[in-house]
Structures are given as C-alpha cells and as structure tokens.
Coordinates of C-alpha atoms in Angstrom, one line a residue:
X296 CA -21.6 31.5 -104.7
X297 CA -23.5 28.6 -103.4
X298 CA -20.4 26.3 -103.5
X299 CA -18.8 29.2 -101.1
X300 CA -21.7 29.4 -99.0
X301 CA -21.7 25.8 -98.3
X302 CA -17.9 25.3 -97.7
X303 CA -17.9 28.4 -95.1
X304 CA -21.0 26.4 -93.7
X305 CA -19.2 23.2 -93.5
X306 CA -16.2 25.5 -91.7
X307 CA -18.6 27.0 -89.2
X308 CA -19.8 23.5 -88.2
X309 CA -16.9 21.8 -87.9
X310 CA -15.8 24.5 -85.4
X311 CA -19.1 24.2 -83.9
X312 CA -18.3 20.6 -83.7
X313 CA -15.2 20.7 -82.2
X314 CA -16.0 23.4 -80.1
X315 CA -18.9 21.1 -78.7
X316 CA -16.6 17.9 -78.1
X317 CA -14.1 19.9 -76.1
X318 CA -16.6 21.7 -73.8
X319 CA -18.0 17.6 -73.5
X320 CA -14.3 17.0 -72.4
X321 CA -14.3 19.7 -69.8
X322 CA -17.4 18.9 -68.1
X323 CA -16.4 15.5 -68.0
X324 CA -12.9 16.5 -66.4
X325 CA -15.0 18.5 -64.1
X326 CA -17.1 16.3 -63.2
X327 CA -14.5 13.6 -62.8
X328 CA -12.6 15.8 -60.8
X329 CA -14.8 16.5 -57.9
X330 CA -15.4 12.5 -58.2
X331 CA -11.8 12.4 -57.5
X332 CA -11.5 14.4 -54.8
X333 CA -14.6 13.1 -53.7
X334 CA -13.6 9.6 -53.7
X335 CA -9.7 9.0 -54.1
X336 CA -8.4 13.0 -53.8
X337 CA -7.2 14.3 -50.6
X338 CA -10.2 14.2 -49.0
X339 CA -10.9 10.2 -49.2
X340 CA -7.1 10.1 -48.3
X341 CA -7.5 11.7 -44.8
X342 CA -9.8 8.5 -44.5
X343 CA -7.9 6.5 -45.9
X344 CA -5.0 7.2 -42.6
X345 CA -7.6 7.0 -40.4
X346 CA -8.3 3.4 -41.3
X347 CA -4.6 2.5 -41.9
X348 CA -3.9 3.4 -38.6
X349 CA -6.1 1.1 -37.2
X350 CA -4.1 -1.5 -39.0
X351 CA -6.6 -2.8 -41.6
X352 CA -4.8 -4.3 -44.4
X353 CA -5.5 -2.8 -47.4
X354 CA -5.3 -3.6 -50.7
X355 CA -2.8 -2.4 -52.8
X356 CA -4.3 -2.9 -56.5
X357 CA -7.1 -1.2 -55.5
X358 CA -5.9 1.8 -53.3
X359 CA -7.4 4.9 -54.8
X360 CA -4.6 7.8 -53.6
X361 CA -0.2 8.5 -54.6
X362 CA 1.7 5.1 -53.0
X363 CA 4.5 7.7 -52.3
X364 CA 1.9 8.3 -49.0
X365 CA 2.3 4.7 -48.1
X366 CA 5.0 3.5 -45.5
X367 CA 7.4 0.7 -47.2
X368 CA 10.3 -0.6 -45.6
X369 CA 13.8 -0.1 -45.5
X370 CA 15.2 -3.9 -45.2
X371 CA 16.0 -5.9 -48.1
X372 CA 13.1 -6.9 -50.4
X373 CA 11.5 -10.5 -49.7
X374 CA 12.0 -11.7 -53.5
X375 CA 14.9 -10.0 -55.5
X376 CA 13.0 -9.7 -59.3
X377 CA 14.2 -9.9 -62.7
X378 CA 13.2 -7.0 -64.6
X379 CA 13.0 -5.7 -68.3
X380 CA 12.8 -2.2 -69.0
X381 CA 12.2 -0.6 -72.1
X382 CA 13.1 2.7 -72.9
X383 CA 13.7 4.5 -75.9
X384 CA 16.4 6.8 -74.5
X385 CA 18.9 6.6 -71.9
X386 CA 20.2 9.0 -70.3
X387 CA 23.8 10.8 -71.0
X388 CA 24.9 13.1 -68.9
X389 CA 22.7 16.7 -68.8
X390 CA 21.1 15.7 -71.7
X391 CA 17.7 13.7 -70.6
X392 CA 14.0 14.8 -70.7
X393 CA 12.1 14.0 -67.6
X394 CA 11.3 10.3 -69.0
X395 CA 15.0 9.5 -69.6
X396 CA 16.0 10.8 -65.7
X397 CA 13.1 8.7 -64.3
X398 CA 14.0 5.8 -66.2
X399 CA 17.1 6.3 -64.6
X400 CA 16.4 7.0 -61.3
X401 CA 14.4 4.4 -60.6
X402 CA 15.9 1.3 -62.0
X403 CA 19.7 2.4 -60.3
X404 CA 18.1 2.6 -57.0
X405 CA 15.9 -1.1 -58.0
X406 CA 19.4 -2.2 -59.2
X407 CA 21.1 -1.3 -55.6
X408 CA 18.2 -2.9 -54.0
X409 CA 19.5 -6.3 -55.4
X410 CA 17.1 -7.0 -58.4
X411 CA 18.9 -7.7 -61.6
X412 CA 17.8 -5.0 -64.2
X413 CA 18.0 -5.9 -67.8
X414 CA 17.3 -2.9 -70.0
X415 CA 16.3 -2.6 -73.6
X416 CA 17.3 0.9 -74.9
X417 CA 18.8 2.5 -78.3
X418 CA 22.5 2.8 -79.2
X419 CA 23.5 6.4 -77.9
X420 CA 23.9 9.4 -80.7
X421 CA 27.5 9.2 -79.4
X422 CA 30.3 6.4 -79.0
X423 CA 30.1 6.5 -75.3
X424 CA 27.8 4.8 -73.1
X425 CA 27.7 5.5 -69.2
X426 CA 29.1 2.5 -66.8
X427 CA 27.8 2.4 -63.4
X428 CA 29.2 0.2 -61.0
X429 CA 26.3 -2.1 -60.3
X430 CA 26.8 -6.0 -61.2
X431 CA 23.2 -6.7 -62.0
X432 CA 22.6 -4.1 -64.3
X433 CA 22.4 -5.3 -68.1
X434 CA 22.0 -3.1 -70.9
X435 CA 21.1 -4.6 -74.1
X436 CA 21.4 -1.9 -76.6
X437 CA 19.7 -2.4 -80.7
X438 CA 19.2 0.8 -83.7
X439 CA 17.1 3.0 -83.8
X440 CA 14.5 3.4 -86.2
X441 CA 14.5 6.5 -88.6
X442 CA 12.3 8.3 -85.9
X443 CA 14.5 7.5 -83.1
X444 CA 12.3 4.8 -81.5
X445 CA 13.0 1.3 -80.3
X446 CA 12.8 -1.1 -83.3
X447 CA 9.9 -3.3 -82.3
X448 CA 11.0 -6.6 -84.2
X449 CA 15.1 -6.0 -83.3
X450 CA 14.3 -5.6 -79.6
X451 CA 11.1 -7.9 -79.2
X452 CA 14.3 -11.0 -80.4
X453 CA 16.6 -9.0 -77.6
X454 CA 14.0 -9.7 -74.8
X455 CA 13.1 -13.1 -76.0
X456 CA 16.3 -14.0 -76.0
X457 CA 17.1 -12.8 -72.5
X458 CA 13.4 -14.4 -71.0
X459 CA 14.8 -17.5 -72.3
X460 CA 18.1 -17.1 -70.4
X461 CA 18.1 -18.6 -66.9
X462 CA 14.8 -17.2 -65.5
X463 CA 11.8 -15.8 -67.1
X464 CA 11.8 -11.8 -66.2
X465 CA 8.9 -11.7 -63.3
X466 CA 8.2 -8.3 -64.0
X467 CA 8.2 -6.1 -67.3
X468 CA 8.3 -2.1 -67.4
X469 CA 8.0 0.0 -70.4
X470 CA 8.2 3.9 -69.8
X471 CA 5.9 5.7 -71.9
X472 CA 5.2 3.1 -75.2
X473 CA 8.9 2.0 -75.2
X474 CA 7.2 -1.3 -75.7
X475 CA 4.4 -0.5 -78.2
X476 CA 1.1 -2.1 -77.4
X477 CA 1.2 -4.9 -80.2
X478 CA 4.1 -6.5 -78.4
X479 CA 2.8 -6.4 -74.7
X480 CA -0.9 -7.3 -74.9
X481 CA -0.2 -11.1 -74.1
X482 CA 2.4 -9.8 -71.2
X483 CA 0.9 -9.8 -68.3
X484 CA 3.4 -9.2 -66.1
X485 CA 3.9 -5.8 -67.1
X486 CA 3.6 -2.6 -66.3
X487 CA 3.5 0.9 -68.0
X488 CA 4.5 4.5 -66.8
X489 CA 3.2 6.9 -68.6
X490 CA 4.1 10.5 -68.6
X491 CA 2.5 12.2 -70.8
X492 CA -1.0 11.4 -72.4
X493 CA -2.9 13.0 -75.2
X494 CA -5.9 14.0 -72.8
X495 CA -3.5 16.5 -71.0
X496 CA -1.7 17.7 -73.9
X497 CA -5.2 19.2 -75.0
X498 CA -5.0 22.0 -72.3
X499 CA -1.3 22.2 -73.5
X500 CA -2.4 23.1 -76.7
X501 CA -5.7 25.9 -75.6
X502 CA -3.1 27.4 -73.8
X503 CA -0.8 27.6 -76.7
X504 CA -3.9 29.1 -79.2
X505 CA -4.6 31.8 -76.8
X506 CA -1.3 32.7 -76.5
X507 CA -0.2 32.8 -80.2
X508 CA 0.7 36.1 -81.6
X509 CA -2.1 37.3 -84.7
X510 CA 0.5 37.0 -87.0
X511 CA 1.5 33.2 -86.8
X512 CA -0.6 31.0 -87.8
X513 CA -3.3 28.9 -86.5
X514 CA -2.6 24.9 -85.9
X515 CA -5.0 22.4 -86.4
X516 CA -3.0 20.5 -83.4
X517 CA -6.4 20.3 -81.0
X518 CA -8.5 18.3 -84.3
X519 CA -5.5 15.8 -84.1
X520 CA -5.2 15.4 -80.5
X521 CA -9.2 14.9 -80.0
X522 CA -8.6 11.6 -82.4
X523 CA -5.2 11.1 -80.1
X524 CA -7.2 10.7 -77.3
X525 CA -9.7 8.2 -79.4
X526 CA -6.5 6.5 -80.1
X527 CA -4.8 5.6 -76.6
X528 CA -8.2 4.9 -75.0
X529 CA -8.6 2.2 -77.8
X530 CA -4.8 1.0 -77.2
X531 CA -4.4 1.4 -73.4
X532 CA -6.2 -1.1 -72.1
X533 CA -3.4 -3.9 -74.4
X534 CA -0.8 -3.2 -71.5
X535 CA -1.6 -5.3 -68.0
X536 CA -1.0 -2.5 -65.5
X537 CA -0.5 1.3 -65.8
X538 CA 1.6 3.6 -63.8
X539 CA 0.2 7.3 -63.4
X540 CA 2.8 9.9 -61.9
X541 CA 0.4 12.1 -60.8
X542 CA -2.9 12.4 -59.4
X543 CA -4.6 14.4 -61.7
X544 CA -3.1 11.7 -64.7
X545 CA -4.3 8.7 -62.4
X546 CA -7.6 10.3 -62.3
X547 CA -7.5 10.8 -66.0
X548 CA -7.0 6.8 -66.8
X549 CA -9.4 5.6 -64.9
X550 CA -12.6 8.1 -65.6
X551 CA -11.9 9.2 -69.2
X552 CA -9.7 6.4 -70.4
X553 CA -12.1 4.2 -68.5
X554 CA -9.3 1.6 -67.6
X555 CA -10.0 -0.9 -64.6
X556 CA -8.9 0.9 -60.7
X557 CA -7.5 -1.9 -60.2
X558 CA -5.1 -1.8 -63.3
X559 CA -4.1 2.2 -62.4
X560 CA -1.5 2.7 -59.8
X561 CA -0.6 6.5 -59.2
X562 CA 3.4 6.5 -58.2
X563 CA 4.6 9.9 -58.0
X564 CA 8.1 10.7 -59.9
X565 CA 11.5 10.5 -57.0
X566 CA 14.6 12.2 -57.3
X567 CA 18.1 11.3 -55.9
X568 CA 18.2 12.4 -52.6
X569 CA 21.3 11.9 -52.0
X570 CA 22.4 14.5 -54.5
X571 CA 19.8 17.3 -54.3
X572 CA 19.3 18.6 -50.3
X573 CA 20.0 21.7 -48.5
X574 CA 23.6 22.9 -48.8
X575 CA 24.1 26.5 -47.7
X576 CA 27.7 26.2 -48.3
X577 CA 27.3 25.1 -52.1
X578 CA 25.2 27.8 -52.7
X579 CA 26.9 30.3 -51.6
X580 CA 30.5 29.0 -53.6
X581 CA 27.8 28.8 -56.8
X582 CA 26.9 32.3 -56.4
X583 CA 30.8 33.6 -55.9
X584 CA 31.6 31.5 -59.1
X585 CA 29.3 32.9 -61.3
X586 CA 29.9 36.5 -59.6
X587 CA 26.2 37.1 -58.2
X588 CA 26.5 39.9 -56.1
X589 CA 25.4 39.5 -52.7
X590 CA 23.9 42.9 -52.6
X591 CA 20.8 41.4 -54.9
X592 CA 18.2 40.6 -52.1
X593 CA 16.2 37.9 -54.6
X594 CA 17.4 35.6 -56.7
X595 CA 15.4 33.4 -59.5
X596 CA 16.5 30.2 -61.0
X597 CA 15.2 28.3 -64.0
X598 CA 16.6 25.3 -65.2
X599 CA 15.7 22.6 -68.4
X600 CA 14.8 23.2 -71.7
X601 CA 14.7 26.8 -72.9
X602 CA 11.9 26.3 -75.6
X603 CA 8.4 27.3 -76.2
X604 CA 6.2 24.8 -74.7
X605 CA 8.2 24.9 -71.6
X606 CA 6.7 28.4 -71.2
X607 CA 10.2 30.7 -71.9
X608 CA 8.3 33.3 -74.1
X609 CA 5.7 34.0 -71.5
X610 CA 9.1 34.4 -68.3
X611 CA 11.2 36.3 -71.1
X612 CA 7.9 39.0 -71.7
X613 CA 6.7 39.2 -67.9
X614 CA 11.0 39.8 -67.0
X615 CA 11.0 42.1 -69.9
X616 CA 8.4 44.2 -68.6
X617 CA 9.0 44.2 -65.4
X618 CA 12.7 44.9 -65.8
X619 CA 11.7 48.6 -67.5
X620 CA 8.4 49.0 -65.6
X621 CA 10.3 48.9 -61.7
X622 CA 14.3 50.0 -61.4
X623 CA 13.8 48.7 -58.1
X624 CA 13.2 45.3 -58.5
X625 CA 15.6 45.4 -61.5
X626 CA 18.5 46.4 -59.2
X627 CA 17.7 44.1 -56.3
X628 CA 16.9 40.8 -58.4
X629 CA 18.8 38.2 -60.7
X630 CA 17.8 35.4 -62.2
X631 CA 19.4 32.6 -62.8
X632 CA 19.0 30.4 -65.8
X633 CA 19.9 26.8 -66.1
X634 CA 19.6 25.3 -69.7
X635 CA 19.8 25.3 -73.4
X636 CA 18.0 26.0 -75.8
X637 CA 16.2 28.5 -78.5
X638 CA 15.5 31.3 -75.9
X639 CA 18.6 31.6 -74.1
X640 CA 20.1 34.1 -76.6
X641 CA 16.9 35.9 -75.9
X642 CA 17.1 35.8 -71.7
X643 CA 20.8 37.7 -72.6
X644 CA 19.2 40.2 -74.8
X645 CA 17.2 41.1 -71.2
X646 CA 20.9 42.1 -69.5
X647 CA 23.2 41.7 -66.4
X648 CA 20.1 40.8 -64.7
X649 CA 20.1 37.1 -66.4
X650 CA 22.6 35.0 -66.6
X651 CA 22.0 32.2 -68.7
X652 CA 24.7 28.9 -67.6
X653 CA 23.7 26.1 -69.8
X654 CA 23.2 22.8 -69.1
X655 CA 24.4 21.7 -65.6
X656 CA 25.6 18.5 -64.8
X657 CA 24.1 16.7 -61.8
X658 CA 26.1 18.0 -59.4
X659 CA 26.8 21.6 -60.6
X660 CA 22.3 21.4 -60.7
X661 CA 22.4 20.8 -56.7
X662 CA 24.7 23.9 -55.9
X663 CA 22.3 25.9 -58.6
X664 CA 19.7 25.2 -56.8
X665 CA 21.0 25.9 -53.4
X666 CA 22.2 29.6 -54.4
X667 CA 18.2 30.8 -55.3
X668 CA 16.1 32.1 -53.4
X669 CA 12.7 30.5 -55.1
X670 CA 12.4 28.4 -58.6
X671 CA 10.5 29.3 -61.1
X672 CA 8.8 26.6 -63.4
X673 CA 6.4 28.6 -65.8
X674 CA 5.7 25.4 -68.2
X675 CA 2.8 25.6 -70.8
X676 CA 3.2 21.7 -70.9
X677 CA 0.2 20.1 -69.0
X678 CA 1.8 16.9 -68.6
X679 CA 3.4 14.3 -66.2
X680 CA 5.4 15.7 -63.2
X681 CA 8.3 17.8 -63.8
X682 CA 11.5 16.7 -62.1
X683 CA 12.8 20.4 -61.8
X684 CA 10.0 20.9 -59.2
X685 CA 10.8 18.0 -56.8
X686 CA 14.4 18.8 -57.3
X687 CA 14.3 22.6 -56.0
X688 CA 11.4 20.8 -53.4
X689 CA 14.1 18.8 -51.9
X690 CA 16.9 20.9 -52.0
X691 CA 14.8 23.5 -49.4
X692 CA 14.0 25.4 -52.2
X693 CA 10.1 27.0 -52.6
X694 CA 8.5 26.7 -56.1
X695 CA 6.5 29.0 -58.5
X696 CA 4.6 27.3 -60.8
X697 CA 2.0 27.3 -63.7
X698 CA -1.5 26.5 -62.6
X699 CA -1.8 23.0 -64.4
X700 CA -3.6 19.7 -62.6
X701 CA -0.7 17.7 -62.1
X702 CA 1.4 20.3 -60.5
X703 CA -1.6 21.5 -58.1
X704 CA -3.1 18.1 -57.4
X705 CA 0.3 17.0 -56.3
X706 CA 3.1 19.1 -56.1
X707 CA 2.0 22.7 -55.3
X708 CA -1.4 22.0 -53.1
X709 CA -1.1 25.2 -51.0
X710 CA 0.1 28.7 -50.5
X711 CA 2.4 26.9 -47.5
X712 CA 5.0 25.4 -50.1
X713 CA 5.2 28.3 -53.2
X714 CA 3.1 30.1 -55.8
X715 CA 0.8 29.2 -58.9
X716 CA 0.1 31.4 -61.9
X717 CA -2.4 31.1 -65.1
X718 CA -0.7 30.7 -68.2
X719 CA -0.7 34.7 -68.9
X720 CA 2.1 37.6 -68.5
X721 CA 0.0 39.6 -66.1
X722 CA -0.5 36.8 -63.8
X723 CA 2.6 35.6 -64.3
X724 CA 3.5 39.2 -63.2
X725 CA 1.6 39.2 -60.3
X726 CA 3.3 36.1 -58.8
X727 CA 6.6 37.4 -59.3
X728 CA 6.0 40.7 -57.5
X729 CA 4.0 39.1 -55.0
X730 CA 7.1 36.6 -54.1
X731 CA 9.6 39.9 -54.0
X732 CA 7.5 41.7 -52.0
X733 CA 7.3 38.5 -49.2
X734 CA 11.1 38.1 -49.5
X735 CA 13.7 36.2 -48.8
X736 CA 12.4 35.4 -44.8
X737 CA 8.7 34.4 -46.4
X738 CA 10.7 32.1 -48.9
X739 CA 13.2 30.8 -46.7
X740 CA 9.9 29.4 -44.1
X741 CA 8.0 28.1 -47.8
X742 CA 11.2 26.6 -48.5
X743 CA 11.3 24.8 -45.4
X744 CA 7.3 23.2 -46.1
X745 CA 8.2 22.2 -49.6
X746 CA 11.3 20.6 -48.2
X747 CA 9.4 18.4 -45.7
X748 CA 6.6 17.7 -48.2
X749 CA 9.7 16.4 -51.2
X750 CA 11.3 14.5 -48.3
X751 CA 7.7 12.5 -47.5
X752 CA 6.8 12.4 -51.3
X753 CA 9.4 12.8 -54.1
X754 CA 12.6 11.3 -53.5
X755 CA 14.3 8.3 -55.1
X756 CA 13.9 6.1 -52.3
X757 CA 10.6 6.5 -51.8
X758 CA 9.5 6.4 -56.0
X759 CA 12.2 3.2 -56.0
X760 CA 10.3 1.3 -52.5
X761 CA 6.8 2.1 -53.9
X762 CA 7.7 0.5 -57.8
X763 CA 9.4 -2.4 -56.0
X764 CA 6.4 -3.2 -53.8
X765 CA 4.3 -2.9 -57.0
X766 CA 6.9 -5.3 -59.3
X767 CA 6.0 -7.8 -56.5
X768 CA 2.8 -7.4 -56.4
X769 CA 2.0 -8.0 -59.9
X770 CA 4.8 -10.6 -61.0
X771 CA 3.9 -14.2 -61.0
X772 CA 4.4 -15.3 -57.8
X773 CA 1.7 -18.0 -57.2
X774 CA 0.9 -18.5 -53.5
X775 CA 3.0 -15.6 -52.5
X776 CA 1.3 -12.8 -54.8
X777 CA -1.5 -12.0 -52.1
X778 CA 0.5 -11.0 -49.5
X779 CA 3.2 -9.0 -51.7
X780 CA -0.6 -7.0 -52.4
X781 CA -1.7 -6.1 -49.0
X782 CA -0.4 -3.3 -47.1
X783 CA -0.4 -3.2 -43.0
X784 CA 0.6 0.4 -41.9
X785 CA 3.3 0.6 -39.8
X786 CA 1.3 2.9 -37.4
X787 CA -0.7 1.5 -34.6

C-alpha cells in the first residue's frame, strides 16, 4: 500500500514538475516576446526606416528585424562565392517538405546569380536525379544512412575533397543539421537555416494533447521535447551563424537559446516568382478541367501533406459539420484539395463538395492556386514558415491560417491580408463562415494586400538577394568583409 502511495506520489510530482517547467517556458516566451516587439518586432522596425532613410549605414550582423525588409540590388554581385550546401534531401518533383523546396529555391536562384554551388545531398530513393541547366551547379551525391540522413564520415571526405579543389568554399550552408554539429564547430564560415526547432514543436505538441480523442492514448512527447530543447541550446551555439526564417524563431534563438544577436540573422523563406502570380486565365482553365461549377460562389483550396500534424482532422471535422449543419453553404462552396496523404480518402468520404487532386506539380500548383477564392492552411505544426502560404500570398490569393507565432509575427500580421483561427473546430468554424459571409469581393481586395505584402517579402529573389548579401558578409574576405556588412538604404 505504501509502495502505491509513493509511486502515485512520485507520478503527481513529476507532473507537477513538468507542469511547472512549461509554465517557466511560457512566461519566458512572454516575456521575451514583448522584448521582441519592444526592441527588434515591428515596432523597433518603423524606427529602424526612419533612420535608414536618413542613410546611416547600418550594420548588418547586428540588425534586429526580417532582411527580406532590406533593399538589395539587382546588378551582379561584387564577389561571385563558392558555396557548400548540405542537405539531406533534394528535391524530386512534387515530392519535397518545405526544407527540401527552400534548399532548392535558394541555391537555383544563387546558382543564376553566378556563384558556383556545390551541394552535398543523398542518392535519390529513385534512379533519376533532376538536371538543371546551370553550369556551376555541382551535386556531389553519397548513401544514406539507415535513417535516411547524410553519412557524416562519407560526406565530411566529399567536402574535403572539393575545399581542396581549386579554391577553398568561402561560404558553407547546412539546412536544418544537414551538417551535424561535430563536423562544423571549427567552420567558421558557415551558416545554418533552421526550420524547425524543438522550442516551437512544444506548442505543436499542447496542441496535439488537447486535441486527442479519450480513447488514444496519452504521449510522453512534451517530457522528451523539454530535454530536446536542453539538447540544441547545448549544441547550437557549435555552428558559426544561424539563419531564422521567421521572426518569432529569430526571437526564439537569441532569448531562450541565448545565442549571440550578432550570430542570428532572421531571412524569411522566398518562393519562385516567376512561377506562382496572378493568372486569371489559368484559373479559370483549372477550374473547367476539374469541372468546378461556376455556379459555386466560394471556393477553398488546400494543398501539401494530408496528415495529422498538418491539421487535416480538425478541416475534415469543422467541413463535416458545417456541410450537414448549413445546405446553403454546402451548395454554394467547394473545396479544393491539393495533396496526398492519410486523410484524403477521408475528405472524399465528405462528397462532391471536395475534390481531392493529389500532388501537383509546380506548374499545375500555380493554376490551383489561381482558381480559389482563399487558401486555407489549418496546420497544428508550430514551426518554420510554410511555403503554401507565401505561394497563395503571391499568386493574389488571401490566406486562412492557424494562430501560431511564426505565421502571425510574419505572414498573417492583420485582418488586411486573411484570417487566423485557434487550433479548435469551433474556431476553425467561425473563420470559415466568417470568410463566406465577406465573399468573394472582400477576398478578392485581401487578396490584393497579401499580394503586395508576398511581392515585398517572400519571393525567390528577394530570400536569394538577402542570403547572398549575407554569404558575403560572413565569408573570409579580409579587407573587403566590412563593407560587404554595412547596409546604406537606397532611400534618401
């Protein structure tokens, strides 16, 4: 009896305990959020204008807000780089996470700026590989481990090999821990882009708890992401620069993680431009090929992975219920979904209403997103900066979006440009009726803010000119290094 008595003890306060750490993380975030936008949020940035516009140089190491605000130019770059990239993946075709399409992305635009891009990736699952039609771009491809990750020792000879070759590499970039941290704590020329940390994921999982059905059963997943967190702010501070791409992340490193300002560098994620922009025409051929009636006065899109964490259960239930509870806005709405994935047998279930597509390529993805009328990103995943968004953004297209830092701080920061939601059905409810009862006139003028905002912020020429500028800043350069670091706005 006493054994029992002390183990439910030892149960109660370890939940006390861990219940008491993550309310300590909270108030810290709190705290370090109204630092933030105190300090280095939008408020300090209005300042930050004011003073560039009086042409005060400014230094770039040390700026506090998204470079993607910053004014780079056009003409070729002073010094053209040699770069290493590690990556664990690269992209095929539709089938890339958000870390695979930035890695690609960026480095095609850096490698049709003129810098000659060596990258360090796995041997694709298929025989294939892509071929792009850029002279300096080097792939050097080595196994993957059991896991799927780079081999450490296999790829570590690779580089070596190739910073032996002509050249040193000035500049090193590893997305996410593509290079782990035992290899690049003497490199430091180097910089990391992280999307996704552990500190985020925690909200990822609170979320998750509170919305898992009685029945399944309860992970222990926030216990091992508290020691997560221990983990990378031990390890973080082995790699010489760090790339945030968002805000709210950026804010993160350098108040929780306690990493150096002038070591965190918040670069917001780009998308091609060239590929995703308004197109009334396309849209309207997507909707007559995939028979979407023109008497439906809304339509929805969704596109990515049609899993959990990307918040599918909590669309399919708020559709669900909405579908039986109004015939009205059944009959007048479609939505379209763009994807694969364990809930798209489940979207069909819901009727002619949804129309589930698959995967799209590229191109087919543009004409998707120029037939809807809003796009709809319900993601229970607090972390990095979903590509979807900035896609629909620059295509003309409002967004509706879950209420999560890095999409508020940086992509969604007003009514002006689309909707947020908490992570439940009935606010995830409300949003939706709310944007069919504005209509397609309200979304058409939102659609025209988040377009100006993703064609100031989020496409691939701006991500590409703000990495470059960085890559110089930080390479070894000797005399040259200062002045690749200052900024001089263009404005007078």
């Amino acid at each position: 009896m006493f054994t029992s008595m002390a183990n439910s003890h030892n149960t109660f306060m370890s939940f006390r305990s861990l219940c008491c750490i993550i309310f300590i993380l909270s108030v810290f975030s709190f705290i370090s959020f109204l630092y933030w936008c105190h300090y280095s949020g939008p408020c300090y940035f209005r300042y930050q204008i004011k003073e560039q516009k009086q042409n005060q140089a400014i230094n770039l190491l040390t700026f506090p807000s998204a470079w993607n605000h910053l004014h780079f130019p056009s003409t070729p770059p002073p010094k053209l780089l040699k770069i290493a990239l590690f990556v664990k993946n690269w992209p095929h075709r539709s089938q890339a996470g958000g870390l695979e399409r930035h890695a690609l992305t960026l480095h095609l635009a850096l490698g049709k700026r003129g810098h000659e891009l060596h990258i360090f990736t796995t041997f694709p699952s298929n025989t294939s590989f892509p071929r792009y039609p850029i002279s300096n771009l080097y792939f050097h491809l080595s196994k993957a481990t059991a896991a799927g990750y780079l081999d450490q020792a296999s790829v570590w000879k690779l580089f070596q090999t190739q910073n032996s070759t002509g050249r040193p590499f000035d500049m090193v970039h590893t997305e996410s821990v593509g290079l782990l941290h035992t290899r690049s704590q003497n490199v430091t020329n180097l910089a990391v882009t992280w999307h996704g940390i552990a500190y985020e994921t925690i909200h990822s999982d609170i979320i998750q708890e509170l919305l898992r059905h009685p029945e399944e059963p309860q992970a222990n997943a926030l216990t091992q992401r508290l020691m997560k967190v221990v983990e990378e702010v031990k390890f973080f501070p082995r790699y010489a620069h760090h790339v945030a791409t968002s805000d709210h992340v950026g804010d993160v490193l350098k108040r929780i993680y306690m990493l150096p300002e002038e070591r965190v560098h918040i670069i917001l994620n780009g998308v091609d431009e060239e590929i995703f922009k308004p197109d009334v025409t396309k849209g309207r051929e997507f909707k007559q090929k995939y028979g979407i009636p023109g008497s439906k006065s809304l339509v929805l899109g969704m596109a990515g992975r049609l899993v959990k964490d990307k918040g599918h259960p909590l669309m399919f239930e708020a559709l669900r219920e909405m579908f039986k509870e109004n015939d009205t806005f059944r009959e007048t709405s479609v939505v379209l979904v763009a994807g694969d994935g364990p809930w798209a047998v489940r979207y069909r279930d819901l009727g002619a209403n949804v129309l589930v597509m698959g995967p799209l390529e590229q191109a087919q993805l543009a004409r998707f997103y120029n037939a809807i009328d809003i796009f709809i990103n319900p993601t229970l995943r607090a972390q990095g900066l979903d590509h979807t968004l900035l896609e629909a953004m620059i295509s003309g297209k409002p967004v509706l979006a879950t209420r999560l830092a890095s999409i508020t701080g940086s992509v969604i920061v007003g009514t002006e440009m689309g909707y947020t939601f908490s992570p439940t059905v009935t606010s995830l409810k409300t949003a939706l009726y709310q944007v069919w009862v504005d209509g397609r006139g309200v979304l058409e003028k939102k659609g025209q803010v988040a377009w100006q905002r993703g064609l100031e912020l989020f496409t691939a020429t701006k991500m590409a000119a703000a990495y470059e500028k960085l890559f110089l800043c930080i390479s070894n350069d000797g005399n040259n290094k200062d002045n690749y670091c200052q900024y001089h706005s263009p404005f007078k």
